[in-house]
Short mmCIF file of C-alpha atoms and ligand atoms in Angstrom, two decimals:
data_model
loop_
_atom_site.label_atom_id
_atom_site.label_comp_id
_atom_site.label_asym_id
_atom_site.label_seq_id
_atom_site.Cartn_x
_atom_site.Cartn_y
_atom_site.Cartn_z
CA MET P 740 33.58 15.84 -53.13
CA LYS P 741 34.71 19.51 -52.13
CA GLN P 742 31.64 21.50 -52.59
CA THR P 743 32.87 25.54 -54.40
CA VAL P 744 32.61 28.42 -51.63
CA ILE P 745 30.43 30.66 -53.60
CA LEU P 746 30.36 33.73 -51.41
CA LYS P 747 31.65 33.67 -47.67
CA LYS P 748 31.61 36.77 -44.82
CA ASN P 749 32.83 39.97 -45.47
CA ASP P 750 33.10 39.45 -49.40
CA GLU P 751 31.81 42.97 -50.84
CA ILE P 752 29.56 42.32 -54.29
CA PRO P 753 27.81 44.02 -56.62
CA LEU P 754 24.64 42.40 -56.52
CA THR P 755 20.81 44.05 -58.72
CA ILE P 756 17.76 44.00 -56.33
CA THR P 757 14.55 42.25 -58.09
CA ALA P 758 12.62 42.05 -55.38
CA LEU P 759 11.04 42.24 -51.65
CA THR P 760 10.96 40.26 -48.75
CA ALA P 761 7.51 40.69 -46.18
CA LEU P 762 9.99 42.44 -43.82
CA GLY P 763 11.14 44.56 -46.66
CA SER P 764 15.11 43.48 -47.06
CA GLY P 765 15.76 43.00 -50.89
CA VAL P 766 16.53 40.21 -52.24
CA GLY P 767 19.41 39.38 -55.25
CA HIS P 768 21.09 36.93 -56.67
CA HIS P 769 24.82 35.97 -56.70
CA ALA P 770 25.99 32.62 -58.84
CA GLY P 771 22.54 31.17 -57.85
CA LEU P 772 22.42 32.34 -53.89
CA THR P 773 19.57 34.38 -52.97
CA VAL P 774 21.08 37.88 -50.92
CA PHE P 775 19.44 39.82 -48.60
CA VAL P 776 20.33 43.48 -48.49
CA GLU P 777 17.81 45.43 -46.19
CA ASN P 778 17.45 49.17 -46.90
CA THR P 779 17.45 48.68 -50.81
CA ALA P 780 14.51 48.45 -53.57
CA ILE P 781 13.62 46.89 -56.54
CA GLY P 782 16.40 48.01 -59.19
CA ASP P 783 18.70 49.36 -56.30
CA GLU P 784 22.49 47.89 -58.01
CA VAL P 785 24.56 48.00 -54.63
CA LEU P 786 28.19 46.75 -53.43
CA ALA P 787 27.22 44.78 -50.80
CA HIS P 788 29.28 43.21 -47.63
CA ILE P 789 28.22 40.00 -46.80
CA ILE P 790 27.78 39.61 -42.90
CA LYS P 791 26.55 36.31 -42.77
CA VAL P 792 26.60 32.78 -45.50
CA LYS P 793 23.99 30.43 -44.92
CA ALA P 794 23.86 27.06 -46.70
CA THR P 795 20.76 28.51 -49.22
CA TYR P 796 20.60 32.57 -48.50
CA ALA P 797 23.40 35.03 -47.72
CA VAL P 798 22.92 38.10 -45.56
CA GLY P 799 24.68 41.24 -47.11
CA ILE P 800 24.88 45.64 -45.64
CA ILE P 801 24.69 48.54 -48.19
CA LYS P 802 28.40 49.15 -48.62
CA LYS P 803 28.37 51.16 -51.36
CA ILE P 804 24.66 52.19 -53.83
CA LEU P 805 26.12 51.85 -57.43
CA THR P 806 23.07 53.20 -59.37
CA PRO P 807 19.64 53.74 -57.42
CA SER P 808 16.54 53.09 -58.48
CA PRO P 809 14.38 55.36 -58.87
CA ASP P 810 11.29 54.36 -56.08
CA ARG P 811 14.37 55.50 -54.60
CA ILE P 812 13.53 58.51 -52.06
CA GLU P 813 15.78 60.15 -48.91
CA PRO P 814 13.95 59.06 -46.00
CA ASP P 815 12.40 61.53 -43.89
CA CYS P 816 13.33 60.05 -40.32
CA PRO P 817 16.91 60.31 -38.73
CA VAL P 818 16.27 57.61 -37.36
CA PHE P 819 14.83 55.03 -40.06
CA ALA P 820 18.38 53.27 -40.42
CA GLY P 821 18.19 51.58 -36.72
CA CYS P 822 14.42 52.04 -36.05
CA GLY P 823 12.63 48.48 -36.04
CA GLY P 824 9.21 50.12 -36.65
CA CYS P 825 9.60 51.07 -40.96
CA ALA P 826 10.41 49.83 -43.52
CA PHE P 827 9.73 51.30 -45.95
CA ARG P 828 11.10 54.88 -45.54
CA HIS P 829 13.87 54.77 -48.78
CA LEU P 830 10.94 54.24 -50.87
CA ASN P 831 8.24 56.15 -53.24
CA TYR P 832 4.78 55.05 -51.43
CA GLU P 833 3.78 53.41 -55.20
CA ALA P 834 6.53 50.83 -54.46
CA GLU P 835 6.21 50.31 -51.15
CA LYS P 836 2.55 49.89 -52.61
CA ARG P 837 3.18 47.83 -55.02
CA ALA P 838 5.35 45.84 -52.98
CA LYS P 839 2.69 45.01 -50.75
CA LEU P 840 0.42 44.14 -53.15
CA GLN P 841 2.55 41.46 -55.27
CA GLN P 842 3.27 40.39 -50.93
CA VAL P 843 -0.74 39.60 -50.64
CA GLN P 844 -0.72 37.75 -54.05
CA ASP P 845 2.54 35.98 -53.61
CA ALA P 846 1.45 34.86 -49.85
CA LEU P 847 -1.56 33.47 -51.11
CA GLN P 848 -0.43 31.42 -54.00
CA ARG P 849 1.88 30.20 -52.49
CA ILE P 850 1.17 29.02 -49.18
CA GLY P 851 -2.12 29.05 -49.71
CA GLY P 852 -2.51 27.29 -53.84
CA ILE P 853 -5.47 29.93 -54.51
CA ASP P 854 -5.61 31.32 -57.70
CA CYS P 855 -7.69 34.80 -56.68
CA PRO P 856 -5.95 37.82 -57.71
CA VAL P 857 -5.98 40.62 -55.36
CA GLU P 858 -8.05 43.49 -56.48
CA ASP P 859 -6.48 46.33 -55.59
CA ILE P 860 -3.77 48.02 -52.53
CA LEU P 861 -6.50 50.96 -50.57
CA SER P 862 -5.14 52.92 -48.27
CA THR P 863 -5.65 56.76 -46.97
CA GLY P 864 -2.18 57.96 -48.89
CA GLU P 865 -0.98 58.97 -45.48
CA THR P 866 2.15 57.65 -44.53
CA ARG P 867 2.77 60.21 -42.03
CA ARG P 868 1.51 60.77 -38.35
CA TYR P 869 -1.58 58.39 -38.91
CA ARG P 870 -1.50 56.15 -35.98
CA ASN P 871 -3.92 56.57 -32.83
CA LYS P 872 -1.77 54.53 -30.34
CA ALA P 873 2.81 54.40 -28.96
CA GLN P 874 4.45 52.05 -26.49
CA TYR P 875 7.53 53.54 -26.07
CA PRO P 876 10.59 51.90 -23.69
CA VAL P 877 11.61 53.81 -21.00
CA GLY P 878 15.23 52.54 -20.87
CA MET P 879 18.86 54.47 -19.39
CA THR P 880 22.40 54.75 -21.12
CA ALA P 881 25.48 53.79 -19.39
CA ASP P 882 25.81 57.04 -17.98
CA GLY P 883 22.70 57.46 -16.33
CA LYS P 884 20.37 59.39 -19.77
CA THR P 885 17.22 58.18 -19.53
CA ILE P 886 16.22 57.09 -23.31
CA ILE P 887 12.67 56.53 -24.93
CA GLY P 888 11.27 55.24 -27.93
CA PHE P 889 11.82 52.31 -29.78
CA TYR P 890 13.17 49.02 -30.30
CA ALA P 891 15.68 48.29 -33.17
CA LYS P 892 15.09 46.11 -35.55
CA ARG P 893 15.37 42.62 -34.47
CA SER P 894 16.09 44.05 -30.76
CA HIS P 895 15.93 44.98 -27.09
CA ARG P 896 18.00 47.88 -27.65
CA ILE P 897 16.50 51.59 -27.22
CA VAL P 898 17.01 53.98 -29.99
CA ASP P 899 16.29 57.38 -28.79
CA CYS P 900 13.84 58.63 -30.22
CA ARG P 901 10.36 60.67 -28.93
CA ASP P 902 8.85 62.20 -31.72
CA CYS P 903 8.27 59.40 -34.02
CA VAL P 904 6.45 60.68 -37.55
CA LEU P 905 3.83 57.96 -37.69
CA GLN P 906 3.09 59.07 -34.16
CA PRO P 907 0.66 62.43 -33.47
CA ALA P 908 2.85 65.09 -32.79
CA SER P 909 0.88 66.08 -29.39
CA PHE P 910 3.02 62.70 -28.20
CA ALA P 911 6.25 63.89 -27.48
CA PRO P 912 5.68 66.84 -25.20
CA LEU P 913 4.00 64.31 -23.14
CA LEU P 914 7.02 61.08 -22.67
CA ASP P 915 9.04 64.64 -21.92
CA ILE P 916 7.24 65.94 -18.58
CA VAL P 917 6.36 61.78 -17.70
CA ALA P 918 10.82 62.08 -18.63
CA ALA P 919 10.64 64.95 -15.99
CA TRP P 920 8.38 63.71 -13.70
CA ALA P 921 10.33 60.29 -13.21
CA ALA P 922 13.64 62.10 -13.00
CA GLU P 923 12.59 64.23 -10.16
CA SER P 924 10.77 61.73 -8.04
CA GLY P 925 13.36 59.59 -8.03
CA VAL P 926 11.14 56.68 -10.27
CA ALA P 927 14.02 54.59 -11.49
CA VAL P 928 14.01 53.32 -15.24
CA TYR P 929 13.03 49.60 -14.81
CA ASP P 930 16.16 47.38 -15.45
CA GLU P 931 15.40 44.09 -17.91
CA GLU P 932 18.09 42.28 -16.86
CA THR P 933 17.90 42.76 -12.66
CA GLY P 934 14.07 43.22 -12.59
CA ARG P 935 15.13 46.71 -10.47
CA GLY P 936 13.07 50.27 -11.24
CA GLN P 937 9.80 50.91 -11.90
CA LEU P 938 8.66 52.22 -14.85
CA ARG P 939 8.83 49.58 -18.18
CA HIS P 940 6.73 51.86 -20.80
CA ILE P 941 5.10 54.42 -21.68
CA TYR P 942 1.83 54.25 -23.62
CA LEU P 943 0.11 56.59 -25.54
CA ARG P 944 -3.18 56.62 -27.26
CA LYS P 945 -5.37 59.37 -29.00
CA GLY P 946 -8.57 59.28 -30.84
CA PHE P 947 -8.12 61.65 -33.97
CA HIS P 948 -11.96 62.20 -34.04
CA THR P 949 -12.69 62.95 -30.32
CA ASP P 950 -9.17 64.81 -29.73
CA GLU P 951 -8.78 62.18 -26.67
CA THR P 952 -5.29 60.97 -25.01
CA MET P 953 -4.85 58.45 -22.79
CA VAL P 954 -1.70 58.45 -20.80
CA CYS P 955 -0.92 54.79 -19.46
CA LEU P 956 2.06 54.58 -17.16
CA VAL P 957 3.46 51.06 -17.51
CA VAL P 958 5.36 50.76 -13.83
CA THR P 959 5.95 47.94 -11.99
CA THR P 960 3.75 49.42 -8.79
CA PRO P 961 1.12 51.67 -7.98
CA LYS P 962 3.14 53.45 -5.11
CA LEU P 963 4.50 56.06 -7.04
CA PRO P 964 5.49 59.11 -5.52
CA ARG P 965 3.58 62.51 -6.41
CA LEU P 966 1.84 61.24 -9.36
CA ASP P 967 -1.04 63.81 -8.58
CA ALA P 968 1.52 66.53 -9.27
CA LEU P 969 2.28 64.82 -13.35
CA CYS P 970 -1.36 64.25 -13.70
CA THR P 971 -1.12 68.40 -13.07
CA ARG P 972 1.57 68.61 -15.59
CA LEU P 973 0.06 66.25 -18.45
CA THR P 974 -3.18 68.07 -18.22
CA ALA P 975 -2.17 71.07 -17.92
CA ALA P 976 0.50 71.11 -20.61
CA ASP P 977 -2.83 69.24 -23.30
CA PRO P 978 -5.92 69.58 -21.94
CA THR P 979 -7.54 66.79 -24.15
CA VAL P 980 -5.89 64.17 -21.51
CA LYS P 981 -8.32 62.68 -20.26
CA SER P 982 -7.48 59.49 -18.53
CA VAL P 983 -4.18 58.45 -17.20
CA VAL P 984 -4.10 54.68 -15.95
CA LEU P 985 -0.94 53.34 -14.28
CA ASN P 986 -0.69 48.98 -15.89
CA ILE P 987 1.31 47.17 -13.43
CA ASN P 988 3.82 44.63 -15.26
CA ARG P 989 6.10 43.40 -12.54
CA ALA P 990 6.51 40.21 -14.54
CA LYS P 991 9.96 39.42 -16.73
CA THR P 992 8.68 39.73 -19.37
CA ASN P 993 8.33 41.14 -22.21
CA VAL P 994 4.82 41.39 -23.10
CA ILE P 995 4.16 45.27 -22.65
CA LEU P 996 1.04 45.34 -20.32
CA GLY P 997 -0.08 43.09 -17.56
CA ASP P 998 -3.46 42.73 -16.91
CA ILE P 999 -4.38 45.20 -13.84
CA CYS P 1000 -5.42 49.19 -14.86
CA ILE P 1001 -5.17 51.75 -12.10
CA THR P 1002 -7.15 55.39 -13.06
CA VAL P 1003 -5.23 58.09 -11.63
CA PHE P 1004 -6.95 60.66 -13.03
CA GLY P 1005 -9.86 61.37 -15.53
CA SER P 1006 -11.94 58.72 -16.88
CA ASP P 1007 -10.90 54.62 -17.31
CA PHE P 1008 -10.90 55.17 -20.92
CA ILE P 1009 -11.05 57.35 -23.74
CA GLU P 1010 -13.47 58.09 -27.16
CA ASP P 1011 -13.25 57.61 -30.62
CA THR P 1012 -15.38 57.71 -33.42
CA LEU P 1013 -15.37 54.68 -36.32
CA CYS P 1014 -18.10 54.57 -39.41
CA GLY P 1015 -19.79 57.36 -37.48
CA LEU P 1016 -20.53 55.50 -34.08
CA ARG P 1017 -18.78 56.08 -31.07
CA PHE P 1018 -16.36 53.56 -29.43
CA ARG P 1019 -14.82 53.15 -25.94
CA ILE P 1020 -11.06 52.21 -26.08
CA SER P 1021 -9.76 50.96 -22.69
CA PRO P 1022 -5.94 50.52 -22.10
CA LEU P 1023 -6.50 46.47 -22.52
CA SER P 1024 -8.59 46.78 -25.11
CA PHE P 1025 -7.49 46.53 -28.65
CA TYR P 1026 -8.65 49.30 -31.23
CA GLN P 1027 -7.74 50.13 -34.47
CA VAL P 1028 -3.94 52.10 -34.64
CA ASN P 1029 -4.99 53.69 -37.79
CA PRO P 1030 -8.27 54.57 -37.43
CA ARG P 1031 -8.98 56.49 -40.94
CA GLY P 1032 -7.28 53.66 -43.17
CA ALA P 1033 -10.20 51.10 -40.39
CA GLU P 1034 -12.70 52.36 -41.78
CA ILE P 1035 -11.37 51.99 -45.60
CA LEU P 1036 -10.89 48.14 -44.65
CA TYR P 1037 -14.26 47.85 -42.89
CA ARG P 1038 -15.66 49.07 -46.07
CA LYS P 1039 -14.58 46.55 -47.81
CA ALA P 1040 -15.40 43.75 -45.85
CA ALA P 1041 -18.54 45.38 -45.62
CA ASP P 1042 -18.44 44.85 -49.27
CA PHE P 1043 -17.30 41.62 -49.13
CA ALA P 1044 -19.74 40.85 -46.16
CA ALA P 1045 -22.66 41.98 -48.78
CA LEU P 1046 -25.40 41.58 -45.89
CA THR P 1047 -29.26 42.65 -46.44
CA GLY P 1048 -30.70 43.16 -43.35
CA SER P 1049 -31.91 38.83 -42.81
CA GLU P 1050 -28.58 37.89 -41.90
CA LEU P 1051 -26.91 36.43 -38.23
CA LEU P 1052 -23.42 38.01 -38.30
CA LEU P 1053 -20.60 36.29 -36.02
CA ASP P 1054 -17.72 38.39 -35.33
CA LEU P 1055 -15.35 36.68 -33.99
CA TYR P 1056 -12.25 38.19 -32.21
CA CYS P 1057 -14.11 41.16 -31.94
CA GLY P 1058 -12.72 43.23 -30.03
CA THR P 1059 -14.16 46.29 -28.77
CA GLY P 1060 -17.57 45.04 -30.63
CA THR P 1061 -15.82 47.79 -33.88
CA ILE P 1062 -16.44 45.25 -37.30
CA GLY P 1063 -20.05 43.81 -36.04
CA LEU P 1064 -21.33 46.99 -35.04
CA SER P 1065 -20.84 48.83 -38.02
CA MET P 1066 -22.30 46.00 -39.63
CA ALA P 1067 -24.82 46.09 -37.74
CA HIS P 1068 -27.73 47.97 -39.03
CA ARG P 1069 -27.49 46.08 -42.16
CA ALA P 1070 -27.78 42.59 -39.85
CA LYS P 1071 -30.64 40.67 -38.61
CA GLN P 1072 -28.81 39.96 -35.54
CA VAL P 1073 -24.65 40.16 -34.85
CA VAL P 1074 -22.72 37.75 -32.37
CA GLY P 1075 -18.96 39.12 -31.19
CA VAL P 1076 -17.10 37.38 -28.75
CA GLU P 1077 -13.30 38.87 -27.51
CA ILE P 1078 -11.05 36.89 -24.97
CA ILE P 1079 -10.29 40.00 -23.13
CA ALA P 1080 -12.51 40.95 -20.54
CA GLN P 1081 -12.19 44.26 -20.78
CA ALA P 1082 -12.96 45.11 -24.68
CA ILE P 1083 -16.69 42.94 -24.18
CA GLU P 1084 -16.97 45.54 -21.67
CA ASN P 1085 -16.52 48.43 -24.32
CA ALA P 1086 -18.27 46.60 -26.89
CA LYS P 1087 -21.27 46.19 -24.49
CA ASP P 1088 -21.28 49.77 -24.01
CA ASN P 1089 -20.55 50.84 -27.52
CA ALA P 1090 -23.63 48.90 -28.61
CA ALA P 1091 -25.76 50.43 -25.87
CA ARG P 1092 -24.58 53.66 -26.53
CA ASN P 1093 -25.28 54.08 -30.63
CA GLY P 1094 -28.64 52.60 -28.97
CA ILE P 1095 -27.75 49.11 -31.16
CA GLU P 1096 -29.78 46.28 -29.98
CA ASN P 1097 -29.05 43.64 -32.31
CA ALA P 1098 -25.96 42.94 -31.40
CA ARG P 1099 -24.21 40.23 -27.96
CA PHE P 1100 -21.56 40.00 -27.01
CA PHE P 1101 -19.08 37.40 -25.54
CA CYS P 1102 -16.06 36.89 -23.32
CA ASP P 1103 -14.27 33.84 -24.46
CA ASP P 1104 -11.90 32.15 -26.72
CA ALA P 1105 -12.19 32.08 -29.92
CA ALA P 1106 -12.03 28.13 -30.52
CA GLY P 1107 -14.25 27.32 -27.16
CA ALA P 1108 -16.63 29.76 -28.25
CA ALA P 1109 -16.98 28.11 -31.59
CA LYS P 1110 -17.12 24.91 -30.96
CA ARG P 1111 -20.12 25.78 -27.82
CA LEU P 1112 -22.23 27.97 -30.49
CA LEU P 1113 -21.99 25.33 -32.94
CA PHE P 1114 -23.24 22.90 -29.99
CA GLU P 1115 -25.80 25.48 -29.44
CA GLY P 1116 -27.16 25.49 -32.96
CA LEU P 1117 -25.94 28.87 -34.11
CA ARG P 1118 -26.03 29.06 -38.08
CA PRO P 1119 -24.44 32.60 -38.94
CA ASP P 1120 -24.85 33.42 -42.81
CA VAL P 1121 -21.73 35.15 -43.05
CA VAL P 1122 -18.91 35.36 -40.12
CA VAL P 1123 -16.12 37.75 -39.89
CA LEU P 1124 -13.05 36.36 -38.38
CA ASP P 1125 -9.64 38.78 -37.92
CA PRO P 1126 -7.98 37.84 -35.84
CA PRO P 1127 -4.26 38.48 -34.58
CA ARG P 1128 -1.02 37.53 -36.85
CA LYS P 1129 -0.81 33.96 -35.25
CA GLY P 1130 -4.19 33.45 -37.63
CA CYS P 1131 -6.96 30.83 -36.39
CA SER P 1132 -6.45 27.66 -35.50
CA THR P 1133 -7.69 24.80 -36.52
CA ASP P 1134 -10.36 24.38 -34.54
CA VAL P 1135 -11.98 27.69 -34.56
CA ILE P 1136 -11.83 26.84 -38.84
CA ASP P 1137 -13.05 23.63 -38.27
CA ALA P 1138 -15.69 24.54 -36.41
CA VAL P 1139 -16.91 27.74 -38.57
CA SER P 1140 -17.01 25.34 -41.12
CA GLN P 1141 -19.68 23.03 -39.25
CA MET P 1142 -21.65 25.76 -39.05
CA GLN P 1143 -22.21 26.19 -42.39
CA PRO P 1144 -21.72 30.10 -43.00
CA ASP P 1145 -22.45 31.24 -46.96
CA ARG P 1146 -19.92 33.47 -46.59
CA VAL P 1147 -16.83 34.10 -44.41
CA VAL P 1148 -14.83 37.03 -44.12
CA TYR P 1149 -11.75 36.96 -43.13
CA VAL P 1150 -9.56 40.18 -41.72
CA SER P 1151 -6.19 39.93 -41.82
CA CYS P 1152 -2.94 41.25 -40.82
CA ASP P 1153 -0.32 38.41 -41.69
CA PRO P 1154 -0.91 36.94 -45.49
CA ALA P 1155 0.65 34.08 -44.71
CA THR P 1156 -0.90 32.80 -41.47
CA LEU P 1157 -4.20 34.31 -44.19
CA ALA P 1158 -2.95 32.05 -47.10
CA ARG P 1159 -2.16 28.68 -44.25
CA ASP P 1160 -6.03 29.66 -42.91
CA CYS P 1161 -7.56 29.59 -46.35
CA LYS P 1162 -5.62 26.51 -47.26
CA ARG P 1163 -7.02 25.24 -44.65
CA PHE P 1164 -10.77 26.20 -45.47
CA ALA P 1165 -10.81 25.45 -49.05
CA ALA P 1166 -10.17 22.03 -47.82
CA LEU P 1167 -13.39 22.27 -45.94
CA GLY P 1168 -15.91 23.09 -49.29
CA TYR P 1169 -14.68 27.23 -49.43
CA ALA P 1170 -13.26 28.83 -51.64
CA VAL P 1171 -11.69 32.28 -52.21
CA ARG P 1172 -13.60 34.80 -54.30
CA ARG P 1173 -12.45 38.58 -53.61
CA ALA P 1174 -8.69 39.41 -51.96
CA ALA P 1175 -7.96 42.85 -50.98
CA ALA P 1176 -4.87 44.76 -49.47
CA VAL P 1177 -5.31 47.77 -47.87
CA ASP P 1178 -2.16 49.69 -46.32
CA MET P 1179 -2.87 49.78 -42.45
CA PHE P 1180 0.24 50.43 -41.84
CA PRO P 1181 2.60 52.92 -44.48
CA ARG P 1182 6.33 52.61 -44.27
CA THR P 1183 6.20 49.54 -42.00
CA GLY P 1184 6.58 46.22 -42.98
CA HIS P 1185 2.99 45.22 -42.51
CA VAL P 1186 0.15 45.23 -45.00
CA GLU P 1187 -3.38 44.41 -43.85
CA ALA P 1188 -5.82 42.13 -46.20
CA VAL P 1189 -9.14 40.70 -46.59
CA VAL P 1190 -10.68 37.93 -48.06
CA LEU P 1191 -13.94 36.54 -48.98
CA LEU P 1192 -14.16 32.97 -48.32
CA VAL P 1193 -18.06 32.16 -50.44
CA ARG P 1194 -19.21 27.58 -49.40
CA LYS P 1195 -19.41 25.81 -52.45
CA THR P 1196 -22.06 24.04 -53.31
CA PRO P 1197 -21.82 20.49 -53.92
CA ASP P 1198 -22.76 19.80 -57.70
N1 SAH V 1204 -11.71 42.68 -35.04
C1 SAH V 1204 -11.47 43.73 -33.83
C2 SAH V 1204 -10.28 43.07 -33.15
C3 SAH V 1204 -8.89 43.05 -33.90
S1 SAH V 1204 -6.90 42.70 -33.14
C4 SAH V 1204 -11.45 45.46 -34.45
O1 SAH V 1204 -11.28 45.32 -35.29
O2 SAH V 1204 -10.91 46.35 -33.63
C5 SAH V 1204 -7.36 40.52 -32.96
C6 SAH V 1204 -8.81 40.44 -31.55
O3 SAH V 1204 -8.34 39.10 -31.72
C7 SAH V 1204 -7.94 41.25 -30.26
O4 SAH V 1204 -8.98 42.45 -29.94
C8 SAH V 1204 -7.53 39.84 -29.34
O5 SAH V 1204 -7.66 40.70 -27.90
C9 SAH V 1204 -8.66 38.67 -29.34
N2 SAH V 1204 -7.96 36.98 -29.42
C10 SAH V 1204 -6.72 37.05 -29.53
N3 SAH V 1204 -6.34 35.83 -29.31
C11 SAH V 1204 -7.73 36.09 -28.94
C12 SAH V 1204 -8.76 34.58 -28.73
N4 SAH V 1204 -7.94 33.06 -29.12
N5 SAH V 1204 -9.91 34.32 -28.96
C13 SAH V 1204 -11.03 35.12 -29.03
N6 SAH V 1204 -10.06 36.54 -29.40
C14 SAH V 1204 -8.38 36.70 -29.55
#
């Protein structure tokens, strides 16, 4: 039987947007087919130009907005349409929070089969300049102009944008100084295709509480001309620059950072305070990009952990120790595990410098460490998990459940892998009792979530 063609490429159809995907695309339906249209809002009626048709879905772009959704606002960034950084600058913030709360709820229900209501979506309310870290790719246009900015959506094409509204305003002048130094000193921009050139990325970090800035150049070689002149210019223009570091990355890869860091000015790290504690941050160490949002997240995690002072707390994927150390005063003992050596060095310094004596840290893979600690007889009362986007391996979940903690507090930046992992925990005797979302990344498609898993006592 010949299949009727519902839609074909270049068709133009009216469409009502009824939902948003995790990546910020609007969703509508046309004769039973799901149609995704970027940069739309729930309630929009648009004329969609179809650019792709597959068996189960189609993709369109806005040809015309016929009736705008009441959620729509004028984007406050000139490069929003082309840049891959933000997904929601065209929505009022309340609508974005509703969509993200729903996203976490849907993931838990549909992927995890979990029926626990997401209590709330917490946020600092700041939708601009909340990030303390940016990694800007550096490129060259066909006519030889240096471009610095962010990758376009699903692409390695650089959108020229030195003053991103998510970043501190103090970052743009530093980019200008590095670009001018590179041009004057004959430091060539790295070419992804040929592997030629030296300057790959400019990586900036700021301690919001301490007002300390780190400038890190990701380069293919440490042999660069006039580095002293660069450091003098950076620190003269911005006295908050406390550290200038070269990160060496020679590999033909889209992984941004290499393993070797060479400090060329000031300190090997910068510092910041979080939850009243002082933290050291090295270039390779993870540190929450929205520190004020992180304080809200950690408070919620502490609420779920419900420590009374007598517990052993295992903080897996601990980074520089921030979560465990922020809870140490309410625990008997904290054990932290993290795979990046620099972060573990930071974590140990952080404990010592904050006068925390009941915390130990190990540099290890979470799965290997969890198995070893289980074998050694470690029986934590509470386990905090805060893995990267891909979530926890089954080995980690198995070992953690065999340690039989009363509570697992799972912090996640990807609701889908969180839901998958909660389902695995459910099969091993743990039930999700509470869940909350935290909007740590306003205007982007990302959302953080934290859930409390409790060990079910046998009937
Ligand atoms: N809890 C910390 C860090 C969370 S980010 C905080 O709130 O700041 C996730 C951390 O997991 C990163 O520091 C990353 O280096 C670490 N990590 C990634 N894979 C790992 C693995 N297999 N084993 C242990 N740690 C890992």
